[in-house]
XYZ file of N, CA and C in Angstrom:
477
model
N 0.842 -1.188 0.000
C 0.000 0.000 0.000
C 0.883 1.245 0.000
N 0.014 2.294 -1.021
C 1.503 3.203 -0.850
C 0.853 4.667 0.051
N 2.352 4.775 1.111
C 1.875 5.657 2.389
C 1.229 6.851 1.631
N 0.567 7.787 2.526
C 0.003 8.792 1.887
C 1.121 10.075 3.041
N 0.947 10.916 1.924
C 1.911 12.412 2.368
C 1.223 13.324 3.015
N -0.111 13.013 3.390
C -1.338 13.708 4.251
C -0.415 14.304 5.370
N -0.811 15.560 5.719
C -0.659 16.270 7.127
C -1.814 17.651 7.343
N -1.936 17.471 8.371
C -2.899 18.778 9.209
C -2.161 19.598 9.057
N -2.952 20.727 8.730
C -2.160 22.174 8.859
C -1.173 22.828 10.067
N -1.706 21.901 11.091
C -0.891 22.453 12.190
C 0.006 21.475 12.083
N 0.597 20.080 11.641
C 1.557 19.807 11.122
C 2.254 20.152 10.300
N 2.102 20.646 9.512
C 2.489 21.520 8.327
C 3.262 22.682 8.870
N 2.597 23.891 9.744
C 3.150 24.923 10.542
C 4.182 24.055 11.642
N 4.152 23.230 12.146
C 5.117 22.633 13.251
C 6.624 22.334 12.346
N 6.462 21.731 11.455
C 7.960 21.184 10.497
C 7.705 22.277 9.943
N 7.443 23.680 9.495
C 7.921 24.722 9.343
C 8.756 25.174 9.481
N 7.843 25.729 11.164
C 8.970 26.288 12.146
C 9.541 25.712 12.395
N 10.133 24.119 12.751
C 11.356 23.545 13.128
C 12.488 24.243 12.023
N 11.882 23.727 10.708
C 12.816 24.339 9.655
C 13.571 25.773 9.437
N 12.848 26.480 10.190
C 13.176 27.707 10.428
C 13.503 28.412 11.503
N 14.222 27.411 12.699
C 14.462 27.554 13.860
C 15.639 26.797 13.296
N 15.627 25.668 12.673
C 17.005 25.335 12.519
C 18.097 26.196 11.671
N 17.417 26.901 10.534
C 18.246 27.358 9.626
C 18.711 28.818 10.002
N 17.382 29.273 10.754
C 17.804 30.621 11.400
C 19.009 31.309 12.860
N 18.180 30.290 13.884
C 19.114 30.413 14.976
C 19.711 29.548 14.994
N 19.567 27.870 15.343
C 20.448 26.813 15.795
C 21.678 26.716 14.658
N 21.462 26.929 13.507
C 22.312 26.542 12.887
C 23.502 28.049 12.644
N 23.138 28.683 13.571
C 23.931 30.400 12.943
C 24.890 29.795 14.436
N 24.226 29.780 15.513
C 24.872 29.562 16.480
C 25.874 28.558 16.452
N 25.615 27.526 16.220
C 27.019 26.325 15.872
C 27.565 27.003 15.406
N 27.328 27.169 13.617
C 28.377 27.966 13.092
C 29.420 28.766 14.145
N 29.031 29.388 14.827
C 29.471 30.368 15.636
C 30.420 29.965 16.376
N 29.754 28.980 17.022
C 30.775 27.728 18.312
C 31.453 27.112 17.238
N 31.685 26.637 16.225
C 32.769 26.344 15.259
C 34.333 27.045 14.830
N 33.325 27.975 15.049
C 34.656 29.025 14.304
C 35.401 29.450 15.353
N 34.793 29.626 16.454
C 35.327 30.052 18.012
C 36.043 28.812 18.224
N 35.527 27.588 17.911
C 36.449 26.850 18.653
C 38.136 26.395 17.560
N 37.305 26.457 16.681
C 38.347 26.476 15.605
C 39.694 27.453 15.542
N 39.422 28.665 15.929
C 40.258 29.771 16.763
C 41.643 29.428 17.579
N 41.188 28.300 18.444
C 41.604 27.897 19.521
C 42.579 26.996 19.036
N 42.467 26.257 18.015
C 43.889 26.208 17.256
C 44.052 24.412 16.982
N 44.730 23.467 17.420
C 45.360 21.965 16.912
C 43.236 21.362 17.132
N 42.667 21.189 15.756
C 41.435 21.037 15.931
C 41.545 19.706 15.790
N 42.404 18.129 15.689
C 41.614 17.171 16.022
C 41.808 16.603 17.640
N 42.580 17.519 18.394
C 41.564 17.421 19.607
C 40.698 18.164 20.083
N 40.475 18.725 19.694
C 39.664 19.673 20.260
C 38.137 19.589 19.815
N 37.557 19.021 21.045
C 36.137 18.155 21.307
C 35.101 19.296 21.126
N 35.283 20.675 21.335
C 34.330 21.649 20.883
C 34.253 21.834 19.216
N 35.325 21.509 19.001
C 35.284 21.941 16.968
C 34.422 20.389 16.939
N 35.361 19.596 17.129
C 34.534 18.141 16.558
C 33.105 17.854 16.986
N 32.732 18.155 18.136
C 30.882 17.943 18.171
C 30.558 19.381 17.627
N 30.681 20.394 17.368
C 30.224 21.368 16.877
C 29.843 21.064 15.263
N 31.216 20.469 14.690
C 31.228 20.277 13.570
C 29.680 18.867 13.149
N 29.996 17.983 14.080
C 28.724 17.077 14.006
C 27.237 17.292 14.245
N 27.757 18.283 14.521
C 26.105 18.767 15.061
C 25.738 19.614 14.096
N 26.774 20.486 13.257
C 26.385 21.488 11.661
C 26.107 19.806 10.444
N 26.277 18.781 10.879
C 25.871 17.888 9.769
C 24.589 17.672 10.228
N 24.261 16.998 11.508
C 22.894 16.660 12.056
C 21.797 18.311 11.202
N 21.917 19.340 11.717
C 21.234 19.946 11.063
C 21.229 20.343 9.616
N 22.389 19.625 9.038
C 21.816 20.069 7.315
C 21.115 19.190 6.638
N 21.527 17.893 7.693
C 20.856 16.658 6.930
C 19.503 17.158 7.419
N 19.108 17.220 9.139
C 17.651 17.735 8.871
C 16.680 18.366 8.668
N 17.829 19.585 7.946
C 17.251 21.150 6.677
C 16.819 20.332 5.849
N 17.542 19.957 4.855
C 17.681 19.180 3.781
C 16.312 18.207 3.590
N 15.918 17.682 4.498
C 15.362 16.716 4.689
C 13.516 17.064 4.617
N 13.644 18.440 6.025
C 12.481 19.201 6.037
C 12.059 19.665 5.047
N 13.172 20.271 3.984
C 12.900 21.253 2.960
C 12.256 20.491 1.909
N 12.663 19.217 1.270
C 12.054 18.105 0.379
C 11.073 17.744 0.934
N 10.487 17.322 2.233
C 9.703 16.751 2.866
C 8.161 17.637 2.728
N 8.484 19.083 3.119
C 7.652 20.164 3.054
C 6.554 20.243 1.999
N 7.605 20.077 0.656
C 7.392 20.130 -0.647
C 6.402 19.293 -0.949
N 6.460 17.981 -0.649
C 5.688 16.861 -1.083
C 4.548 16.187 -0.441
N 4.442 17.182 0.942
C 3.425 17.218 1.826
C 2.116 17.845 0.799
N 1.192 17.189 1.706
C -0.464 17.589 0.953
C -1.304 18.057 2.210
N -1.444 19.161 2.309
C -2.285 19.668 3.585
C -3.622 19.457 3.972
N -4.462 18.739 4.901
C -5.601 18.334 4.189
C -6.443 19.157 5.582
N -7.678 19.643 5.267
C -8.037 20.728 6.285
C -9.735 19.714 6.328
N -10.318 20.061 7.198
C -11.544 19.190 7.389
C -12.614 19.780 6.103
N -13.352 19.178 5.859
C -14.451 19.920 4.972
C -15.825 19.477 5.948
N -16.833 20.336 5.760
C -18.101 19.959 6.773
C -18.713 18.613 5.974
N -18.428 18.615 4.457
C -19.161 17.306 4.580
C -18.534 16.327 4.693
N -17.557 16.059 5.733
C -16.698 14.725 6.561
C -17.756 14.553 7.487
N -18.726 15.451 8.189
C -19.410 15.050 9.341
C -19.891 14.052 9.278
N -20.006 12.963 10.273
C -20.502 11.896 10.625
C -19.911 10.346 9.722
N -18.421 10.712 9.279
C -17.834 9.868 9.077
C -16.293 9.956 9.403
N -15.386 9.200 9.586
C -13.952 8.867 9.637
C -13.340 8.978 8.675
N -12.726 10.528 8.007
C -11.350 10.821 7.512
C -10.614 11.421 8.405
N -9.130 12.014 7.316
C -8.314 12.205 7.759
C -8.409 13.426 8.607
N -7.815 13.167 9.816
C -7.387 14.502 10.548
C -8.784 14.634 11.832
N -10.041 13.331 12.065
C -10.884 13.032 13.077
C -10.413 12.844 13.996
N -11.276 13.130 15.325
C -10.770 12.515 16.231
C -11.767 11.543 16.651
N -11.675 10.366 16.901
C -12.319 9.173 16.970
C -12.741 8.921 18.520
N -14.146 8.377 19.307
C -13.815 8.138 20.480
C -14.383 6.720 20.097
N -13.576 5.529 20.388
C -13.696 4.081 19.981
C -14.326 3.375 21.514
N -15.054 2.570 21.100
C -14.601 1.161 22.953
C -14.615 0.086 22.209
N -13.875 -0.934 22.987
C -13.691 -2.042 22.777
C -14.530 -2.802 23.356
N -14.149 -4.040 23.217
C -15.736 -5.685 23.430
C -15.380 -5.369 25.325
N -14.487 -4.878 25.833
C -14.312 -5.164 27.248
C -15.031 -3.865 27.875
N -15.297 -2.850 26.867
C -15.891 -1.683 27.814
C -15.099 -0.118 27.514
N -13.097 -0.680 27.315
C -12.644 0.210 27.702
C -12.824 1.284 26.032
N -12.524 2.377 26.561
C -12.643 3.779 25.633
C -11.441 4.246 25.366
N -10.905 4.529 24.302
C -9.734 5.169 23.698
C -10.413 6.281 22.686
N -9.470 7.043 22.843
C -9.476 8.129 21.673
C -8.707 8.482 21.196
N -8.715 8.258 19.214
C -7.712 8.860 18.740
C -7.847 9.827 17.651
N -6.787 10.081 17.445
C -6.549 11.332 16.074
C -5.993 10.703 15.027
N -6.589 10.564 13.761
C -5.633 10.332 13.050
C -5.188 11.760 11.823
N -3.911 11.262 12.066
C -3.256 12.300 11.120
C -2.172 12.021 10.533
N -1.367 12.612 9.892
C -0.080 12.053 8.697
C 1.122 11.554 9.570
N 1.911 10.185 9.003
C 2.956 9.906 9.685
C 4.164 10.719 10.213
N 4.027 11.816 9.623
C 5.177 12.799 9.791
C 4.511 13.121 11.100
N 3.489 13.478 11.774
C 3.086 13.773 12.865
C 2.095 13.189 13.634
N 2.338 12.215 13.509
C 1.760 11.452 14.651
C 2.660 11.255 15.899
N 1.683 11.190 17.374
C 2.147 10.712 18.784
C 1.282 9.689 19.209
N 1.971 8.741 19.851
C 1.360 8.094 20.885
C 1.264 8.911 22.072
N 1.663 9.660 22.337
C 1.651 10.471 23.998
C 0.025 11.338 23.895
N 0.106 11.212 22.273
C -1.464 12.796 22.351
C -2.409 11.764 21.730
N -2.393 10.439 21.990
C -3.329 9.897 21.043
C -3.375 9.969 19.645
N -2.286 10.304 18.607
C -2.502 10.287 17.263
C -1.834 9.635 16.293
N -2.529 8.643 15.846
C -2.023 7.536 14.906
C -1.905 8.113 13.386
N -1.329 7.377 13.075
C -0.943 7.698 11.721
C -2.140 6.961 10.360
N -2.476 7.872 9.693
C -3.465 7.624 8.931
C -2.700 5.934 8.040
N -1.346 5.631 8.422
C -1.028 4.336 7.460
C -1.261 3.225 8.981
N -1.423 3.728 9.846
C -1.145 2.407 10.313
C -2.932 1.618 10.534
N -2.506 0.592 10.938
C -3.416 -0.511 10.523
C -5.097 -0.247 11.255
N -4.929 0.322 12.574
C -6.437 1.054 13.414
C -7.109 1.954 12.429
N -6.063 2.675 11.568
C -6.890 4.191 11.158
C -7.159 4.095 10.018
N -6.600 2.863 9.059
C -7.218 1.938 7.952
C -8.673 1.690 7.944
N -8.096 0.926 9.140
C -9.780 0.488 9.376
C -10.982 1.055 9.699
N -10.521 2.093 10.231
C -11.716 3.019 11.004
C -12.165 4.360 9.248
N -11.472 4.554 8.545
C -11.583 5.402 7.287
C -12.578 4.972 6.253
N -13.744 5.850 6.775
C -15.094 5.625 5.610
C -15.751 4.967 6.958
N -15.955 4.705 8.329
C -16.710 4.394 9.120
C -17.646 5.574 9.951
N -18.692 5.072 10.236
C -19.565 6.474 11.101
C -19.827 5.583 12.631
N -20.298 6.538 13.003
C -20.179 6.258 14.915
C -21.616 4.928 14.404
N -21.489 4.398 15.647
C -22.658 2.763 15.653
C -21.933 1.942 14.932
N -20.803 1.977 13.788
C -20.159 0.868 13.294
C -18.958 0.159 13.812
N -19.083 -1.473 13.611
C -17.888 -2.275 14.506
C -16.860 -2.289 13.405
N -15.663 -2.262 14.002
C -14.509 -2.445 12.997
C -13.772 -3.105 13.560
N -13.045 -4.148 13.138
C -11.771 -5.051 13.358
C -10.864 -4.913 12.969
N -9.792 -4.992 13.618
C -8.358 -4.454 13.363
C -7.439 -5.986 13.584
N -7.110 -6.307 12.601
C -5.996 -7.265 12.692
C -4.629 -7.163 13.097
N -4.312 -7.235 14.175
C -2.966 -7.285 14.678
C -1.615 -8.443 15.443
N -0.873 -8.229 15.480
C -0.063 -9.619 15.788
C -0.602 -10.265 16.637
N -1.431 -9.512 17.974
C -2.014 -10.616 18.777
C -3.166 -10.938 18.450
N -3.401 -10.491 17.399
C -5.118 -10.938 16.939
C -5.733 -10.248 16.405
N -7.045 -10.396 16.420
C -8.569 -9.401 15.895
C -9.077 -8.605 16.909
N -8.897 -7.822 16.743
C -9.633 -6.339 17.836
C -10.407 -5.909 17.535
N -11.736 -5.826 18.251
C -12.981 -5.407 17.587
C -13.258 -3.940 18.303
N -13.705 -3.139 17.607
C -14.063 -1.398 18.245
C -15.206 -1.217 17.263
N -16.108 -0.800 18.241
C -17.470 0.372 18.154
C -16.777 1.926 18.303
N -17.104 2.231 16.982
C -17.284 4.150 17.154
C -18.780 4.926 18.046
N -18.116 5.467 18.636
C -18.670 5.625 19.622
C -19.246 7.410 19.528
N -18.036 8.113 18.870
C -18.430 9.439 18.613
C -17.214 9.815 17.220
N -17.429 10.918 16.419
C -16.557 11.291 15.666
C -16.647 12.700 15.613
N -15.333 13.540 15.604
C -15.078 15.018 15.975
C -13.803 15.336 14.564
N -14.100 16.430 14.208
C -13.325 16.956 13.709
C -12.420 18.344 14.598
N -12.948 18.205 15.591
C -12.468 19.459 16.815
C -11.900 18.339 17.831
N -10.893 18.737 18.729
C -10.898 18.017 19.947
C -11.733 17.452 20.890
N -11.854 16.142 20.734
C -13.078 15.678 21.851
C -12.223 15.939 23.740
């Protein structure tokens, strides 16, 4: 299946500004601690040039990276007629056959958390739940098995 480049706008603004926190300050500042330490004179010992210097690669690779990445992103914003079904960028309130209640978000792999509840529109829950409305059961096949979830509510705002 081929991943999709989907992200929320406020994903979109988040790898922005990283991009522009890196290229603006973090990366002016190394520079800075480079050349200062470089100053200082016999540079392959000198442990301030050499992590300085590793740390101006860590951020070009992940300029570089943001900047292509940015590009090929597809911003996808809610439309009202998503109401009362499961696309991208919902927030889902699910229960399972035992009772318990989870809620998630799905949104693009570039920004998804487990800490905030938000899965990634590729992985295998948010498959399943895409094109579903609240009252419908969905099964999720996973290594330990078949997981069955009732939608329970669907939000395009924070539940």
């Amino acid at each position: 299946m081929q991943k999709a480049n989907y992200i929320t706008r406020e994903g979109y603004l988040a790898l922005d500004r990283e991009l522009k926190y890196l290229w603006k300050e973090e990366r002016p500042k190394v520079t800075q601690a480079v050349s200062d330490a470089a100053a200082l004179g016999d540079r392959s010992e000198n442990a301030e040039y050499i992590y300085g210097k590793r740390r101006l690669r860590e951020i070009d690779r992940r300029v570089r990276f943001l900047t292509k990445r940015l590009e090929s992103l597809i911003i996808v914003d809610p439309d009202p007629r998503q109401e009362g079904k499961v696309f991208f960028g919902a927030w889902i309130k699910l229960e399972d056959e035992s009772g318990n209640s989870y809620i998630y978000r799905i949104v693009g792999a570039d920004e998804f958390d487990p800490k905030k509840n938000w899965i990634s529109i590729n992985s295998p829950v948010a498959r399943a739940l895409i094109g579903h409305k609240v009252d419908d059961e969905i099964t999720v096949v996973t290594p330990n098995g078949k997981i069955c979830y009732y939608i329970i509510e669907i939000s395009y705002v924070e539940l």
